[in-house]
Every structure is written in structure tokens, then in C-alpha cells.
mmCIF file of C-alpha atoms and ligand atoms in Angstrom:
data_model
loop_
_atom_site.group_PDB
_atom_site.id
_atom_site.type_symbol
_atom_site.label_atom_id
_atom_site.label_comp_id
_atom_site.label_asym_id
_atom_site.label_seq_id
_atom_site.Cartn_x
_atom_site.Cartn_y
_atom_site.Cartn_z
ATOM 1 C CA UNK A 1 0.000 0.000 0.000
ATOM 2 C CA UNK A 2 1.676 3.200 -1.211
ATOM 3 C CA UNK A 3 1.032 6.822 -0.405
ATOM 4 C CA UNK A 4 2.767 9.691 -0.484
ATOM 5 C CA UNK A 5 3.964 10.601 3.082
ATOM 6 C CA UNK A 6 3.256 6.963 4.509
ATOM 7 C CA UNK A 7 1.379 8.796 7.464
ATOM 8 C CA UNK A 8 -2.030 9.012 6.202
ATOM 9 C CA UNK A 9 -3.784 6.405 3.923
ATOM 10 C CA UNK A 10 -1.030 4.350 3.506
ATOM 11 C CA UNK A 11 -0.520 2.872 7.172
ATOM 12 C CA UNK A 12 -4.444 2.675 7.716
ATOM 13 C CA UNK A 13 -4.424 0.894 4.398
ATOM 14 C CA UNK A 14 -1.716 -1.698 5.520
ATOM 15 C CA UNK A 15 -3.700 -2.010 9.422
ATOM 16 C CA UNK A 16 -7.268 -2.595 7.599
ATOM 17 C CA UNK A 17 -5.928 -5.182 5.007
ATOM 18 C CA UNK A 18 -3.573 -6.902 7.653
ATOM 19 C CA UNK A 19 -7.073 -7.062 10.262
ATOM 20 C CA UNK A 20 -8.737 -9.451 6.919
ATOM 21 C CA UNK A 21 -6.137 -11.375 6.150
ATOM 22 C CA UNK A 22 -4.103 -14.015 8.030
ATOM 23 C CA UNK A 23 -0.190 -12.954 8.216
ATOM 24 C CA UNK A 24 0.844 -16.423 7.826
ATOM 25 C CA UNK A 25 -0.297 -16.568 4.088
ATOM 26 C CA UNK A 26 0.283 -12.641 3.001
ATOM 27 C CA UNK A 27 2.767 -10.078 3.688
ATOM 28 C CA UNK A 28 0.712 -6.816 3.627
ATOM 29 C CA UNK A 29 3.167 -3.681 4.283
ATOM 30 C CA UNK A 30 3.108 0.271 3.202
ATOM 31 C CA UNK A 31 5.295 2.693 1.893
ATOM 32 C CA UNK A 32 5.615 6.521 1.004
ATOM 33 C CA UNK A 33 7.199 7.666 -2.585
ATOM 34 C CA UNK A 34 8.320 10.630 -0.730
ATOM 35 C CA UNK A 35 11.222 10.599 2.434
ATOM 36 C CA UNK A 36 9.416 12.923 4.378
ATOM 37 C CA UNK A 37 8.189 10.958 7.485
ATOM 38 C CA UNK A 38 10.537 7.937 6.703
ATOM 39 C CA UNK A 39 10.761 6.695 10.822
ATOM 40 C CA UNK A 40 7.672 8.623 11.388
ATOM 41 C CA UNK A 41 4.706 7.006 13.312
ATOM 42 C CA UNK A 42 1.146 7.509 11.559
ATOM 43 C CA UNK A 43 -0.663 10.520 11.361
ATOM 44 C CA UNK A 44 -2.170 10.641 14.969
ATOM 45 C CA UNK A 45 -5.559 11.270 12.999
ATOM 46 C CA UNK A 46 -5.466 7.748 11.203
ATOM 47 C CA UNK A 47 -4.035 6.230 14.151
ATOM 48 C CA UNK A 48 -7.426 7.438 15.829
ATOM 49 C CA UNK A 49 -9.337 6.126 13.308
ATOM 50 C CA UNK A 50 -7.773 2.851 12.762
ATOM 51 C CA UNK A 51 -8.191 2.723 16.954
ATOM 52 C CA UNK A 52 -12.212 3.447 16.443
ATOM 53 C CA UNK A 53 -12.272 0.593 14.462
ATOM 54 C CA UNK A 54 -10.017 -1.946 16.643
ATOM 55 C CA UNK A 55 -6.474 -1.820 14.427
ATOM 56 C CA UNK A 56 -3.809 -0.380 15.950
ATOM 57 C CA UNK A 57 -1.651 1.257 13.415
ATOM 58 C CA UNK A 58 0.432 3.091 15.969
ATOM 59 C CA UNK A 59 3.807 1.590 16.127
ATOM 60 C CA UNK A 60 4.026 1.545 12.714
ATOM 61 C CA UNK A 61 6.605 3.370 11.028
ATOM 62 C CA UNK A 62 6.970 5.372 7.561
ATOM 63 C CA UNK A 63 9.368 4.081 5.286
ATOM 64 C CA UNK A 64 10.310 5.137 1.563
ATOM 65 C CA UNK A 65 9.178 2.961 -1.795
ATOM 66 C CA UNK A 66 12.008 1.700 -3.013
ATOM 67 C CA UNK A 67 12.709 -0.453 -6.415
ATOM 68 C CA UNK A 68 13.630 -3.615 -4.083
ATOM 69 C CA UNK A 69 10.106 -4.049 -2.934
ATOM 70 C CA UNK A 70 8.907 -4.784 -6.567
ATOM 71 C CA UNK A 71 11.258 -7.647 -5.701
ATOM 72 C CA UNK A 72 9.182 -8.499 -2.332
ATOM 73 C CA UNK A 73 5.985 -7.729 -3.256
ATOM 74 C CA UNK A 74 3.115 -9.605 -5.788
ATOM 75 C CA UNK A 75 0.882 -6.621 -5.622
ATOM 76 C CA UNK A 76 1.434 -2.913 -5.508
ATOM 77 C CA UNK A 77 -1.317 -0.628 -5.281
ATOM 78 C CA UNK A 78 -1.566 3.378 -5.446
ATOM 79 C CA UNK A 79 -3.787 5.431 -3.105
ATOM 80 C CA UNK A 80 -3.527 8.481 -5.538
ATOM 81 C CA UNK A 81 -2.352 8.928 -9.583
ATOM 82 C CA UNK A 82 0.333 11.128 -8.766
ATOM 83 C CA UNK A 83 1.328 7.995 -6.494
ATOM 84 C CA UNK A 84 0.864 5.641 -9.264
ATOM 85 C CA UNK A 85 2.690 7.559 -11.339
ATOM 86 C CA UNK A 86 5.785 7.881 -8.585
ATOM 87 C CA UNK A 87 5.744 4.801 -8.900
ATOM 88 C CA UNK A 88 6.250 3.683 -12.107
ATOM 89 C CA UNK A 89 9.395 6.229 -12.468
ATOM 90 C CA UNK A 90 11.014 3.114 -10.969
ATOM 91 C CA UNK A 91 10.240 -0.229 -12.610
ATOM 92 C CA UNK A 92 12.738 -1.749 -13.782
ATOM 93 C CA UNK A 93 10.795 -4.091 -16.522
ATOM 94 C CA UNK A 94 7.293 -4.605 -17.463
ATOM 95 C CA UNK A 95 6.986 -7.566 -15.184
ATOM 96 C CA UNK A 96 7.364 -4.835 -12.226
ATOM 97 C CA UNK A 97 5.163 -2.374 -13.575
ATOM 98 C CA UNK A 98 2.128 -5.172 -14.260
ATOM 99 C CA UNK A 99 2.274 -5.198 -10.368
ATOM 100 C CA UNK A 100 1.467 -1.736 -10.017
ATOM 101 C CA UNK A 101 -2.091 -0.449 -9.649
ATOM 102 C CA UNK A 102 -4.279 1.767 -8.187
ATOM 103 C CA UNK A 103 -5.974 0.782 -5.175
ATOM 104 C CA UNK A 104 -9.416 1.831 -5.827
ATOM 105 C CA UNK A 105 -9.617 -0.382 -9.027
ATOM 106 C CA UNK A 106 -9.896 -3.518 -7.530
ATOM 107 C CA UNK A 107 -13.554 -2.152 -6.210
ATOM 108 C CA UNK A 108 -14.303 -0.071 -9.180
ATOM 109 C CA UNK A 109 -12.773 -1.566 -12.164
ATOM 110 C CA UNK A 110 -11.146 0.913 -14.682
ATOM 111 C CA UNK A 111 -12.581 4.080 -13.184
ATOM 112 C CA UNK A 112 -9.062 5.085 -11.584
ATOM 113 C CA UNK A 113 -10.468 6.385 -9.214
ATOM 114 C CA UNK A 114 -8.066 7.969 -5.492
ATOM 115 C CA UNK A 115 -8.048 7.820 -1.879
ATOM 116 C CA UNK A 116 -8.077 11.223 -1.423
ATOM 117 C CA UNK A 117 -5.390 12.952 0.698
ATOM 118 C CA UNK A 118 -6.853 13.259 3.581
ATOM 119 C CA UNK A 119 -3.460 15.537 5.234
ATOM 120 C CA UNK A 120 -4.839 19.200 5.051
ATOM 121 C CA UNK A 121 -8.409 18.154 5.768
ATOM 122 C CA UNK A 122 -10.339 16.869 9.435
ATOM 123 C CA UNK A 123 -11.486 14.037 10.791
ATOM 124 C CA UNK A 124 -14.680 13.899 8.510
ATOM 125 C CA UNK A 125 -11.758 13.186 5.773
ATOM 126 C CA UNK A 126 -10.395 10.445 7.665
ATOM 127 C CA UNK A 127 -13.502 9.077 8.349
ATOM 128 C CA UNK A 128 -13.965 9.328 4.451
ATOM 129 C CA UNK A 129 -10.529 7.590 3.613
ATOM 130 C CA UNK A 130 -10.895 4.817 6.258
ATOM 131 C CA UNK A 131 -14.495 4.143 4.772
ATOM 132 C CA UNK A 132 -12.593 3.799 1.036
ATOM 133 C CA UNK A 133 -10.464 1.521 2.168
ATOM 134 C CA UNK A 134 -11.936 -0.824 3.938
ATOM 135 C CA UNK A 135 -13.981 -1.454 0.991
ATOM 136 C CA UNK A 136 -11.257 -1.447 -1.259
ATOM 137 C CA UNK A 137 -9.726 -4.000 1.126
ATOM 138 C CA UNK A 138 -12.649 -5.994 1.067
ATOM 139 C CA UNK A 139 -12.947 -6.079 -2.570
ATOM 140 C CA UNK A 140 -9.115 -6.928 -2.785
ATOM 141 C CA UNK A 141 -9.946 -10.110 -0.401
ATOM 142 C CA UNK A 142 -12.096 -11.430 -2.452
ATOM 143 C CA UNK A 143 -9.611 -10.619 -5.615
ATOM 144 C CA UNK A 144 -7.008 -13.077 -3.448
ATOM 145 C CA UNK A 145 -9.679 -16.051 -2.848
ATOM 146 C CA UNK A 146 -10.084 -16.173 -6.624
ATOM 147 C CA UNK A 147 -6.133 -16.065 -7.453
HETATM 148 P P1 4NP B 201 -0.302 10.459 3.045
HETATM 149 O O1 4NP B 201 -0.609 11.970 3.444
HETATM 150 O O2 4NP B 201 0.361 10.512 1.680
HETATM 151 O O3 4NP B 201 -1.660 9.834 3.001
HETATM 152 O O4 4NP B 201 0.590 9.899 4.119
HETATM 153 C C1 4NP B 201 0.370 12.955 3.458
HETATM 154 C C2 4NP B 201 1.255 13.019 4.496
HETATM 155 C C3 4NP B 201 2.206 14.027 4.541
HETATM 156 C C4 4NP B 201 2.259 14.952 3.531
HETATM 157 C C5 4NP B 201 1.361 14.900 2.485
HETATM 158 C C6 4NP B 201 0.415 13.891 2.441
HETATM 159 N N1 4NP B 201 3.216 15.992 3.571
HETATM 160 O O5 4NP B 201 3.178 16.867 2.691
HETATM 161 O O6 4NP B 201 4.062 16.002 4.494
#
């Protein structure tokens, strides 16, 4: 799960998908294209939310995307398009860059649709962002059962 700062969406991303799925059969973990917050704890705002909702995200910490984790990682999915797009600045071969999508496609096919950025806003965008994702974690569930 990839965001920008790796504060925000990203972390509550990784603590929704890792409360659906069992760790012994996935490795779900997030990442920031930026270095911003790299050893940064979450946003104290999604750590709040994620808390409402029985994840705790907070000892999480930011880290940057780097080109090693299309090494690591089956699946690499985009909050935002200017994420997306960070993101494919560092593939390496097509086989890397067919792992790259954004998130919100697995729920709404083709619409490329974004997680807003919830930074500059209030709770009522959190609330927003942690509603997206759950269900774009739920829909990616169900994606894994059928692979
Ligand atoms: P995130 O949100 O990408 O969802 O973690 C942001 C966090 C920090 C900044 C921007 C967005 N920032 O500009 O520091």
C-alpha cells in the first residue's frame, strides 16, 4: 500500500488489510514515494481512526518505496495517480510495472479512481478515507480467494 507521506492512507491501508487477512499466508506492508516521514509514526488522525475501528496502526513506522520491494511484493497498489505515477518512475521491466495499480480499481474496475489525501483536511476526511479503504480492502480479499 503506497502513499505519499506513509502517514495518512497508507498505514491505515496496511492495518485494515492486515485485520482481513491471516499474516501467515500474506505479507501486507506500506510505503511513502516521498522521504518525508521515513521513521515517522502515523498521522495521529489515522491512528485514531484505525483505533475506532479496533487496528492499531500506531507503532508503525513510515518508510520510503524503493525499487527492491517490486522484488518483495506480488501486488502494488496506489492510493492516488500522482502515487501511481511515482511509482512507475522506478520499474525496472514490465513484469514490475504489471504489479502496479491503483488501489481503488480492484472495487471499481477501470474508473481510476483515489483515496483522497486526507493531510490538510479533518477528521470527517479520515472518516472518508478509512471508509474507502476498507472497501477497497474488502474487494481486494475477495480478488485473493479467486487467485
Ligand atoms: P499520506 O498523506 O500521503 O496519506 O501519508 C500525506 C502526508 C504528509 C504529507 C502529504 C500527504 N506531507 O506533505 O508532508
Amino acid at each position: 500500500m503506497v502513499c505519499l507521506g506513509n502517514i495518512c492512507r497508507s498505514p491505515l491501508a496496511e492495518g485494515i488489510l492486515k485485520s482481513k487477512l491471516h499474516a501467515d499466508n500474506f505479507y501486507v506492508a506500506s510505503a511513502g514515494t516521498a522521504s518525508y516521514h521515513v521513521g515517522d509514526n502515523p498521522d495521529s488522525r489515522s491512528i485514531s481512526i484505525a483505533k475506532k475501528n479496533h487496528i492499531d496502526i500506531s507503532t508503525y513506522r513510515g518508510r520510503q518505496f524503493k525499487k527492491a520491494d517490486f522484488d518483495y511484493f506480488d501486488y502494488i497498489f496506489a492510493m492516488d495517480y500522482a502515487n501511481y505515477k511515482d511509482i512507475l518512475t522506478l520499474v525496472r521491466n514490465d513484469q514490475d510495472a504489471a504489479k502496479v495499480d491503483l488501489l481503488l480499481n480492484v472495487l471499481f474496475p477501470g474508473e481510476n479512481l483515489e483515496v483522497p489525501d486526507p493531510y490538510y483536511g479533518g477528521t470527517v476526511n479520515f472518516e472518508e478515507v478509512y471508509q474507502l479503504l476498507n472497501k477497497g480492502c474488502d474487494a481486494l480479499v475477495e480478488f485473493l480467494k479467486n487467485e
